[in-house]
mmCIF file of C-alpha atoms in Angstrom:
data_model
loop_
_atom_site.group_PDB
_atom_site.id
_atom_site.type_symbol
_atom_site.label_atom_id
_atom_site.label_comp_id
_atom_site.label_asym_id
_atom_site.label_seq_id
_atom_site.Cartn_x
_atom_site.Cartn_y
_atom_site.Cartn_z
ATOM 1 C CA MET A 1 -0.083 18.760 -134.869
ATOM 2 C CA LEU A 2 1.029 18.705 -131.229
ATOM 3 C CA ILE A 3 -1.934 20.153 -129.336
ATOM 4 C CA ASP A 4 -2.819 19.893 -125.657
ATOM 5 C CA THR A 5 -6.119 19.974 -123.794
ATOM 6 C CA TYR A 6 -5.737 23.739 -123.216
ATOM 7 C CA GLY A 7 -5.569 24.464 -126.941
ATOM 8 C CA ARG A 8 -1.858 25.248 -127.050
ATOM 9 C CA VAL A 9 -0.025 24.063 -130.160
ATOM 10 C CA ALA A 10 3.664 23.170 -129.977
ATOM 11 C CA THR A 11 5.658 24.496 -132.939
ATOM 12 C CA ASP A 12 9.022 24.886 -131.162
ATOM 13 C CA LEU A 13 11.175 21.801 -130.493
ATOM 14 C CA ARG A 14 14.083 21.876 -128.032
ATOM 15 C CA VAL A 15 16.545 19.041 -128.662
ATOM 16 C CA SER A 16 19.157 18.190 -126.023
ATOM 17 C CA LEU A 17 22.155 16.657 -127.805
ATOM 18 C CA THR A 18 24.152 15.712 -124.705
ATOM 19 C CA ASP A 19 23.907 15.944 -120.937
ATOM 20 C CA ARG A 20 27.624 16.725 -120.638
ATOM 21 C CA CYS A 21 29.023 20.194 -120.093
ATOM 22 C CA ASN A 22 32.491 21.715 -119.819
ATOM 23 C CA LEU A 23 31.404 24.248 -117.178
ATOM 24 C CA ARG A 24 30.136 23.639 -113.654
ATOM 25 C CA CYS A 25 27.750 26.557 -113.137
ATOM 26 C CA THR A 26 26.665 26.793 -109.517
ATOM 27 C CA TYR A 27 22.979 27.102 -110.419
ATOM 28 C CA CYS A 28 23.070 23.958 -112.579
ATOM 29 C CA MET A 29 25.332 21.233 -111.213
ATOM 30 C CA PRO A 30 27.797 20.370 -108.439
ATOM 31 C CA GLU A 31 31.520 21.017 -108.829
ATOM 32 C CA GLU A 32 32.317 17.341 -109.323
ATOM 33 C CA GLY A 33 29.833 17.079 -112.170
ATOM 34 C CA LEU A 34 27.103 14.477 -112.525
ATOM 35 C CA GLN A 35 26.704 10.837 -113.453
ATOM 36 C CA TRP A 36 26.573 11.239 -117.229
ATOM 37 C CA LEU A 37 24.368 9.182 -119.492
ATOM 38 C CA ALA A 38 26.032 6.051 -120.875
ATOM 39 C CA LYS A 39 26.734 6.242 -124.611
ATOM 40 C CA PRO A 40 24.247 3.462 -125.513
ATOM 41 C CA ASP A 41 21.505 5.474 -123.788
ATOM 42 C CA LEU A 42 22.104 8.544 -125.949
ATOM 43 C CA LEU A 43 20.262 8.968 -129.214
ATOM 44 C CA THR A 44 22.488 8.460 -132.235
ATOM 45 C CA ASP A 45 22.825 11.152 -134.891
ATOM 46 C CA ASP A 46 20.500 9.179 -137.178
ATOM 47 C CA GLU A 47 17.897 8.816 -134.411
ATOM 48 C CA ILE A 48 17.984 12.532 -133.637
ATOM 49 C CA VAL A 49 17.515 13.481 -137.277
ATOM 50 C CA ARG A 50 14.714 10.958 -137.699
ATOM 51 C CA LEU A 51 12.802 12.313 -134.700
ATOM 52 C CA ILE A 52 13.257 15.889 -135.887
ATOM 53 C CA GLU A 53 12.043 14.882 -139.349
ATOM 54 C CA ILE A 54 8.925 13.289 -137.844
ATOM 55 C CA ALA A 55 8.324 16.454 -135.816
ATOM 56 C CA VAL A 56 8.834 18.817 -138.759
ATOM 57 C CA THR A 57 7.088 16.903 -141.538
ATOM 58 C CA GLY A 58 4.309 15.298 -139.516
ATOM 59 C CA LEU A 59 3.722 17.228 -136.308
ATOM 60 C CA GLY A 60 3.919 20.887 -137.297
ATOM 61 C CA ILE A 61 7.266 21.832 -135.743
ATOM 62 C CA GLU A 62 8.586 25.045 -137.311
ATOM 63 C CA GLU A 63 11.601 25.843 -135.120
ATOM 64 C CA VAL A 64 14.332 23.598 -133.704
ATOM 65 C CA ARG A 65 16.669 24.687 -130.907
ATOM 66 C CA PHE A 66 19.709 22.506 -130.165
ATOM 67 C CA THR A 67 20.666 22.492 -126.483
ATOM 68 C CA GLY A 68 22.603 20.390 -124.002
ATOM 69 C CA GLY A 69 24.311 20.173 -121.597
ATOM 70 C CA GLU A 70 26.698 21.858 -123.982
ATOM 71 C CA PRO A 71 25.713 21.007 -127.581
ATOM 72 C CA LEU A 72 29.139 21.946 -128.986
ATOM 73 C CA LEU A 73 30.455 18.825 -127.227
ATOM 74 C CA ARG A 74 28.380 16.656 -129.587
ATOM 75 C CA PRO A 75 30.855 15.317 -132.215
ATOM 76 C CA GLY A 76 28.237 15.088 -134.962
ATOM 77 C CA LEU A 77 26.667 18.497 -134.397
ATOM 78 C CA VAL A 78 27.569 20.087 -137.744
ATOM 79 C CA GLY A 79 26.313 17.044 -139.631
ATOM 80 C CA ILE A 80 23.036 17.026 -137.693
ATOM 81 C CA VAL A 81 22.472 20.702 -138.490
ATOM 82 C CA GLU A 82 23.216 20.109 -142.177
ATOM 83 C CA ARG A 83 20.761 17.206 -142.385
ATOM 84 C CA VAL A 84 17.986 19.102 -140.593
ATOM 85 C CA ALA A 85 18.547 22.092 -142.890
ATOM 86 C CA ALA A 86 17.811 19.794 -145.835
ATOM 87 C CA LEU A 87 14.332 18.897 -144.542
ATOM 88 C CA ALA A 88 11.244 20.147 -146.356
ATOM 89 C CA PRO A 89 9.790 22.269 -144.946
ATOM 90 C CA ARG A 90 13.031 23.612 -143.526
ATOM 91 C CA PRO A 91 12.717 24.588 -139.847
ATOM 92 C CA GLN A 92 14.378 27.620 -138.338
ATOM 93 C CA MET A 93 17.409 26.401 -136.372
ATOM 94 C CA SER A 94 19.166 27.913 -133.379
ATOM 95 C CA LEU A 95 21.644 26.747 -130.749
ATOM 96 C CA THR A 96 21.975 27.488 -127.046
ATOM 97 C CA THR A 97 25.624 27.270 -125.952
ATOM 98 C CA ASN A 98 28.018 28.428 -123.262
ATOM 99 C CA GLY A 99 30.192 29.792 -126.088
ATOM 100 C CA ILE A 100 33.288 27.738 -125.315
ATOM 101 C CA GLY A 101 34.343 26.229 -128.626
ATOM 102 C CA LEU A 102 32.145 28.569 -130.651
ATOM 103 C CA LYS A 103 35.164 30.414 -132.015
ATOM 104 C CA ARG A 104 36.284 27.324 -133.936
ATOM 105 C CA THR A 105 32.811 26.100 -134.956
ATOM 106 C CA ALA A 106 30.723 29.207 -135.730
ATOM 107 C CA ALA A 107 31.630 29.400 -139.427
ATOM 108 C CA ALA A 108 31.016 25.670 -139.987
ATOM 109 C CA LEU A 109 27.661 25.814 -138.208
ATOM 110 C CA LYS A 110 26.575 28.767 -140.322
ATOM 111 C CA ALA A 111 27.640 26.974 -143.506
ATOM 112 C CA ALA A 112 25.691 23.886 -142.397
ATOM 113 C CA GLY A 113 22.506 25.944 -142.078
ATOM 114 C CA LEU A 114 22.290 27.144 -138.470
ATOM 115 C CA ASP A 115 20.418 30.447 -138.292
ATOM 116 C CA ARG A 116 21.468 31.934 -134.961
ATOM 117 C CA VAL A 117 22.833 31.298 -131.459
ATOM 118 C CA ASN A 118 22.013 32.049 -127.834
ATOM 119 C CA VAL A 119 25.154 32.286 -125.702
ATOM 120 C CA SER A 120 25.100 32.101 -121.913
ATOM 121 C CA LEU A 121 27.210 34.752 -120.190
ATOM 122 C CA ASP A 122 26.367 35.923 -116.686
ATOM 123 C CA THR A 123 29.143 38.406 -115.991
ATOM 124 C CA LEU A 124 31.698 40.728 -117.559
ATOM 125 C CA ARG A 125 34.169 40.060 -114.739
ATOM 126 C CA PRO A 126 36.585 37.148 -115.312
ATOM 127 C CA ASP A 127 36.927 36.489 -111.567
ATOM 128 C CA VAL A 128 33.155 36.319 -111.063
ATOM 129 C CA PHE A 129 32.865 34.069 -114.147
ATOM 130 C CA LYS A 130 35.369 31.691 -112.571
ATOM 131 C CA THR A 131 33.398 31.671 -109.315
ATOM 132 C CA LEU A 132 30.065 31.090 -111.067
ATOM 133 C CA THR A 133 31.241 28.438 -113.537
ATOM 134 C CA ARG A 134 34.206 26.981 -111.623
ATOM 135 C CA ARG A 135 36.232 27.340 -114.817
ATOM 136 C CA ASP A 136 38.597 30.064 -116.098
ATOM 137 C CA ARG A 137 37.129 30.380 -119.608
ATOM 138 C CA HIS A 138 35.712 33.920 -119.745
ATOM 139 C CA LYS A 139 37.945 34.960 -122.641
ATOM 140 C CA ASP A 140 36.838 31.931 -124.677
ATOM 141 C CA VAL A 141 33.179 32.915 -124.350
ATOM 142 C CA LEU A 142 33.849 36.497 -125.475
ATOM 143 C CA GLU A 143 35.799 35.225 -128.481
ATOM 144 C CA GLY A 144 33.000 32.781 -129.278
ATOM 145 C CA LEU A 145 30.468 35.603 -129.277
ATOM 146 C CA GLU A 146 32.599 37.631 -131.665
ATOM 147 C CA ALA A 147 33.009 34.626 -133.985
ATOM 148 C CA ALA A 148 29.254 34.005 -134.030
ATOM 149 C CA HIS A 149 28.570 37.626 -134.943
ATOM 150 C CA GLU A 150 31.208 37.585 -137.688
ATOM 151 C CA ALA A 151 29.818 34.320 -139.088
ATOM 152 C CA GLY A 152 26.342 35.833 -139.392
ATOM 153 C CA LEU A 153 24.634 33.746 -136.699
ATOM 154 C CA THR A 154 22.480 36.745 -135.905
ATOM 155 C CA PRO A 155 20.819 38.096 -133.964
ATOM 156 C CA VAL A 156 23.344 36.882 -131.407
ATOM 157 C CA LYS A 157 21.427 36.611 -128.145
ATOM 158 C CA VAL A 158 23.118 36.585 -124.745
ATOM 159 C CA ASN A 159 21.430 34.872 -121.795
ATOM 160 C CA SER A 160 22.329 36.090 -118.299
ATOM 161 C CA VAL A 161 21.308 34.800 -114.873
ATOM 162 C CA LEU A 162 21.902 37.149 -111.951
ATOM 163 C CA MET A 163 22.798 35.725 -108.539
ATOM 164 C CA PRO A 164 22.689 37.570 -105.194
ATOM 165 C CA GLY A 165 26.127 38.371 -103.832
ATOM 166 C CA LEU A 166 27.904 37.534 -107.092
ATOM 167 C CA ASN A 167 26.707 39.440 -110.149
ATOM 168 C CA ALA A 168 23.365 40.934 -109.103
ATOM 169 C CA ASP A 169 24.763 44.449 -109.607
ATOM 170 C CA GLU A 170 25.883 43.863 -113.214
ATOM 171 C CA ALA A 171 22.610 44.324 -115.104
ATOM 172 C CA PRO A 172 23.333 47.889 -116.350
ATOM 173 C CA ASP A 173 26.936 47.035 -117.294
ATOM 174 C CA LEU A 174 25.836 43.915 -119.184
ATOM 175 C CA LEU A 175 23.235 45.891 -121.133
ATOM 176 C CA ALA A 176 25.682 48.678 -122.024
ATOM 177 C CA TRP A 177 28.165 46.054 -123.246
ATOM 178 C CA ALA A 178 25.508 44.195 -125.273
ATOM 179 C CA VAL A 179 24.297 47.398 -126.936
ATOM 180 C CA ARG A 180 27.864 48.354 -127.809
ATOM 181 C CA HIS A 181 28.539 44.988 -129.480
ATOM 182 C CA GLY A 182 25.165 44.574 -131.173
ATOM 183 C CA TYR A 183 24.065 41.588 -129.066
ATOM 184 C CA GLU A 184 20.491 41.128 -127.820
ATOM 185 C CA LEU A 185 20.593 40.595 -124.058
ATOM 186 C CA ARG A 186 18.121 38.396 -122.181
ATOM 187 C CA PHE A 187 18.031 38.226 -118.404
ATOM 188 C CA ILE A 188 16.610 34.955 -117.061
ATOM 189 C CA GLU A 189 15.324 34.517 -113.529
ATOM 190 C CA GLN A 190 17.133 31.707 -111.754
ATOM 191 C CA MET A 191 14.972 28.583 -111.966
ATOM 192 C CA PRO A 192 14.725 25.505 -109.705
ATOM 193 C CA LEU A 193 16.758 23.220 -111.954
ATOM 194 C CA ASP A 194 19.977 22.720 -109.990
ATOM 195 C CA ALA A 195 21.143 19.210 -109.188
ATOM 196 C CA GLN A 196 21.776 20.179 -105.571
ATOM 197 C CA HIS A 197 18.173 21.414 -105.093
ATOM 198 C CA GLY A 198 19.535 24.548 -103.456
ATOM 199 C CA TRP A 199 17.181 27.013 -105.206
ATOM 200 C CA LYS A 200 15.105 29.243 -102.957
ATOM 201 C CA ARG A 201 12.525 31.703 -104.231
ATOM 202 C CA ASP A 202 13.328 34.264 -101.535
ATOM 203 C CA GLY A 203 16.976 34.334 -102.584
ATOM 204 C CA MET A 204 16.560 35.002 -106.293
ATOM 205 C CA VAL A 205 17.001 38.195 -108.308
ATOM 206 C CA THR A 206 13.559 38.849 -109.777
ATOM 207 C CA ALA A 207 12.502 40.453 -113.050
ATOM 208 C CA GLY A 208 11.366 43.461 -111.043
ATOM 209 C CA ASP A 209 14.797 43.782 -109.437
ATOM 210 C CA ILE A 210 16.471 43.607 -112.860
ATOM 211 C CA LEU A 211 14.245 46.268 -114.438
ATOM 212 C CA THR A 212 14.705 48.603 -111.471
ATOM 213 C CA SER A 213 18.467 48.261 -111.821
ATOM 214 C CA LEU A 214 18.430 48.823 -115.603
ATOM 215 C CA ARG A 215 16.309 51.965 -115.246
ATOM 216 C CA THR A 216 19.039 53.632 -113.198
ATOM 217 C CA ARG A 217 20.959 54.070 -116.487
ATOM 218 C CA PHE A 218 18.562 53.440 -119.368
ATOM 219 C CA GLU A 219 15.160 54.529 -120.549
ATOM 220 C CA LEU A 220 13.088 51.397 -121.154
ATOM 221 C CA THR A 221 9.894 51.359 -123.204
ATOM 222 C CA GLU A 222 7.823 48.189 -123.070
ATOM 223 C CA GLU A 223 7.488 46.598 -126.484
ATOM 224 C CA GLY A 224 3.982 45.295 -125.860
ATOM 225 C CA ALA A 225 2.220 41.946 -125.706
ATOM 226 C CA GLY A 226 1.342 42.055 -129.398
ATOM 227 C CA GLU A 227 5.018 41.891 -130.339
ATOM 228 C CA ARG A 228 5.804 39.135 -127.842
ATOM 229 C CA GLY A 229 3.531 36.385 -129.148
ATOM 230 C CA SER A 230 4.554 33.044 -127.595
ATOM 231 C CA ALA A 231 8.129 34.155 -126.898
ATOM 232 C CA PRO A 232 9.213 33.672 -123.265
ATOM 233 C CA ALA A 233 10.932 37.050 -123.027
ATOM 234 C CA GLU A 234 9.163 40.305 -122.304
ATOM 235 C CA ARG A 235 11.121 42.937 -124.251
ATOM 236 C CA TRP A 236 11.861 46.607 -123.747
ATOM 237 C CA ILE A 237 13.197 49.150 -126.240
ATOM 238 C CA VAL A 238 16.411 50.676 -124.900
ATOM 239 C CA ASP A 239 16.811 54.478 -125.052
ATOM 240 C CA GLY A 240 14.384 54.805 -127.947
ATOM 241 C CA GLY A 241 15.824 51.906 -129.960
ATOM 242 C CA PRO A 242 16.656 50.084 -132.021
ATOM 243 C CA GLN A 243 18.326 47.994 -129.316
ATOM 244 C CA ARG A 244 16.146 45.806 -127.112
ATOM 245 C CA VAL A 245 16.556 43.933 -123.859
ATOM 246 C CA GLY A 246 14.487 40.968 -122.724
ATOM 247 C CA VAL A 247 13.578 39.522 -119.343
ATOM 248 C CA ILE A 248 12.410 35.925 -119.004
ATOM 249 C CA ALA A 249 10.473 35.850 -115.738
ATOM 250 C CA SER A 250 9.792 32.124 -115.553
ATOM 251 C CA VAL A 251 9.211 32.256 -111.800
ATOM 252 C CA THR A 252 7.533 35.570 -111.006
ATOM 253 C CA ARG A 253 5.634 36.131 -114.276
ATOM 254 C CA PRO A 254 5.183 32.678 -115.862
ATOM 255 C CA PHE A 255 4.089 32.498 -119.500
ATOM 256 C CA CYS A 256 2.705 28.957 -119.500
ATOM 257 C CA SER A 257 -0.596 29.905 -121.143
ATOM 258 C CA ALA A 258 1.248 30.816 -124.358
ATOM 259 C CA CYS A 259 3.832 28.010 -124.312
ATOM 260 C CA ASP A 260 4.497 26.477 -127.742
ATOM 261 C CA ARG A 261 7.375 24.136 -126.844
ATOM 262 C CA THR A 262 8.021 20.435 -126.765
ATOM 263 C CA ARG A 263 11.312 19.000 -125.536
ATOM 264 C CA LEU A 264 13.408 15.989 -126.463
ATOM 265 C CA THR A 265 16.094 14.847 -124.036
ATOM 266 C CA ALA A 266 19.456 13.458 -125.082
ATOM 267 C CA ASP A 267 18.255 9.929 -124.284
ATOM 268 C CA GLY A 268 15.077 10.209 -126.335
ATOM 269 C CA GLN A 269 12.426 11.223 -123.810
ATOM 270 C CA VAL A 270 9.658 13.723 -124.558
ATOM 271 C CA ARG A 271 9.147 16.336 -121.873
ATOM 272 C CA THR A 272 6.137 18.621 -122.128
ATOM 273 C CA CYS A 273 7.678 21.251 -119.839
ATOM 274 C CA LEU A 274 11.105 22.189 -118.508
ATOM 275 C CA PHE A 275 9.731 21.532 -115.019
ATOM 276 C CA ALA A 276 7.899 18.306 -115.834
ATOM 277 C CA THR A 277 8.473 15.287 -113.610
ATOM 278 C CA GLU A 278 7.096 12.823 -116.175
ATOM 279 C CA GLU A 279 8.645 11.735 -119.490
ATOM 280 C CA THR A 280 7.497 9.723 -122.491
ATOM 281 C CA ASP A 281 9.996 7.320 -124.072
ATOM 282 C CA LEU A 282 10.498 7.651 -127.841
ATOM 283 C CA ARG A 283 13.863 5.891 -127.887
ATOM 284 C CA ALA A 284 12.306 2.517 -127.089
ATOM 285 C CA ALA A 285 9.824 2.925 -129.936
ATOM 286 C CA LEU A 286 12.618 3.901 -132.326
ATOM 287 C CA ARG A 287 14.785 0.946 -131.417
ATOM 288 C CA SER A 288 11.934 -1.546 -131.505
ATOM 289 C CA GLY A 289 11.326 -0.742 -135.163
ATOM 290 C CA ALA A 290 8.172 1.370 -134.782
ATOM 291 C CA PRO A 291 7.156 3.234 -137.951
ATOM 292 C CA ASP A 292 7.116 7.034 -138.081
ATOM 293 C CA GLU A 293 3.327 7.101 -137.705
ATOM 294 C CA GLU A 294 3.483 5.230 -134.393
ATOM 295 C CA ILE A 295 6.230 7.474 -133.027
ATOM 296 C CA ALA A 296 4.175 10.525 -134.035
ATOM 297 C CA ARG A 297 1.143 9.058 -132.260
ATOM 298 C CA ILE A 298 3.112 8.520 -129.022
ATOM 299 C CA TRP A 299 4.396 12.095 -129.214
ATOM 300 C CA ARG A 300 0.865 13.468 -129.752
ATOM 301 C CA VAL A 301 -0.457 11.557 -126.748
ATOM 302 C CA ALA A 302 2.382 12.881 -124.585
ATOM 303 C CA MET A 303 1.659 16.487 -125.551
ATOM 304 C CA TRP A 304 -2.099 16.070 -125.128
ATOM 305 C CA GLY A 305 -1.447 15.495 -121.417
ATOM 306 C CA LYS A 306 0.580 18.680 -120.921
ATOM 307 C CA LYS A 307 -0.305 20.457 -117.688
ATOM 308 C CA ALA A 308 -1.699 23.982 -117.552
ATOM 309 C CA GLY A 309 1.433 25.403 -115.946
ATOM 310 C CA ALA A 310 4.735 24.653 -114.291
ATOM 311 C CA GLY A 311 3.266 25.098 -110.813
ATOM 312 C CA LEU A 312 6.172 27.103 -109.388
ATOM 313 C CA ASP A 313 3.709 29.111 -107.296
ATOM 314 C CA ASP A 314 2.283 25.942 -105.759
ATOM 315 C CA PRO A 315 3.647 25.171 -102.253
ATOM 316 C CA SER A 316 3.646 21.479 -103.219
ATOM 317 C CA PHE A 317 5.899 22.065 -106.251
ATOM 318 C CA VAL A 318 8.405 19.244 -106.692
ATOM 319 C CA GLN A 319 11.653 20.099 -108.451
ATOM 320 C CA PRO A 320 12.486 17.828 -111.429
ATOM 321 C CA ASP A 321 14.980 15.114 -110.559
ATOM 322 C CA ARG A 322 17.009 15.883 -113.683
ATOM 323 C CA PRO A 323 19.255 18.970 -113.631
ATOM 324 C CA MET A 324 19.000 21.544 -116.406
ATOM 325 C CA SER A 325 22.051 20.040 -118.115
ATOM 326 C CA ALA A 326 20.159 16.818 -118.779
ATOM 327 C CA ILE A 327 16.884 18.421 -119.888
ATOM 328 C CA GLY A 328 17.961 21.144 -122.274
ATOM 329 C CA GLY A 329 17.212 24.706 -121.255
#
């Protein structure tokens, strides 16, 4: 079991498969990209599967989310999914992706055992997409979403970040589109995880702003805390249902007290929080020949020291030195 001093138990593992990405989203990284991890520093496919197996069979992990960077850029992704699906007990598996490349891989991922996907899409306007991501790939993302739905990777969830002066007015249009296509939309407050450290609290679109905008066109009924559990998204029933929309208010309404996550970076570091500034090295233990029991012990110790919260409301908050692409969102 992965328990911390506040009594929280981690059952959800986020695994970053690569720090690389084929977009250059303005809220994540600079236009020229980043200094990527060297290949020897990355966990191998076998090392990833071994760590997941330790987490699932020995540490109580019930759900695995593959992230990046962009996880579809990982050559061995389908094989990793297939091997994790064969574990006993079998964890629930999902994937967070920008959707580029999903059209050609959705069916194979489903056949390998993937349960569902979260696809990032911040706008319905191709020109705004190009401005936000610095790439002209809007059509590819839409086609990837359709392929995921057709393959049965459901519910297909869409993650959207709204930015002032770019797409802040699109919340109602995005929800109408998601309802029409049967996708479950999640709005995420912009978080301080950009490589340029340009995030400013007073410049972000808040959960309150989003809900006010949505209510100009939709009737929203709060689902209730009992339904939420440890999920990061607060959810509302749209126009009486069955469709729902979620808002992840990481900054203005943090949910740290119910957090059930542990994170593994692409180079084998445990992070207890997306905003953590400390890491615990599992890769060194793996490569030095440590047995599973020792790796599990190191992981338990790391999680025991998890802080009470992210501290975003603390004036002394220090932004992590790794961008979101290297941590796994």
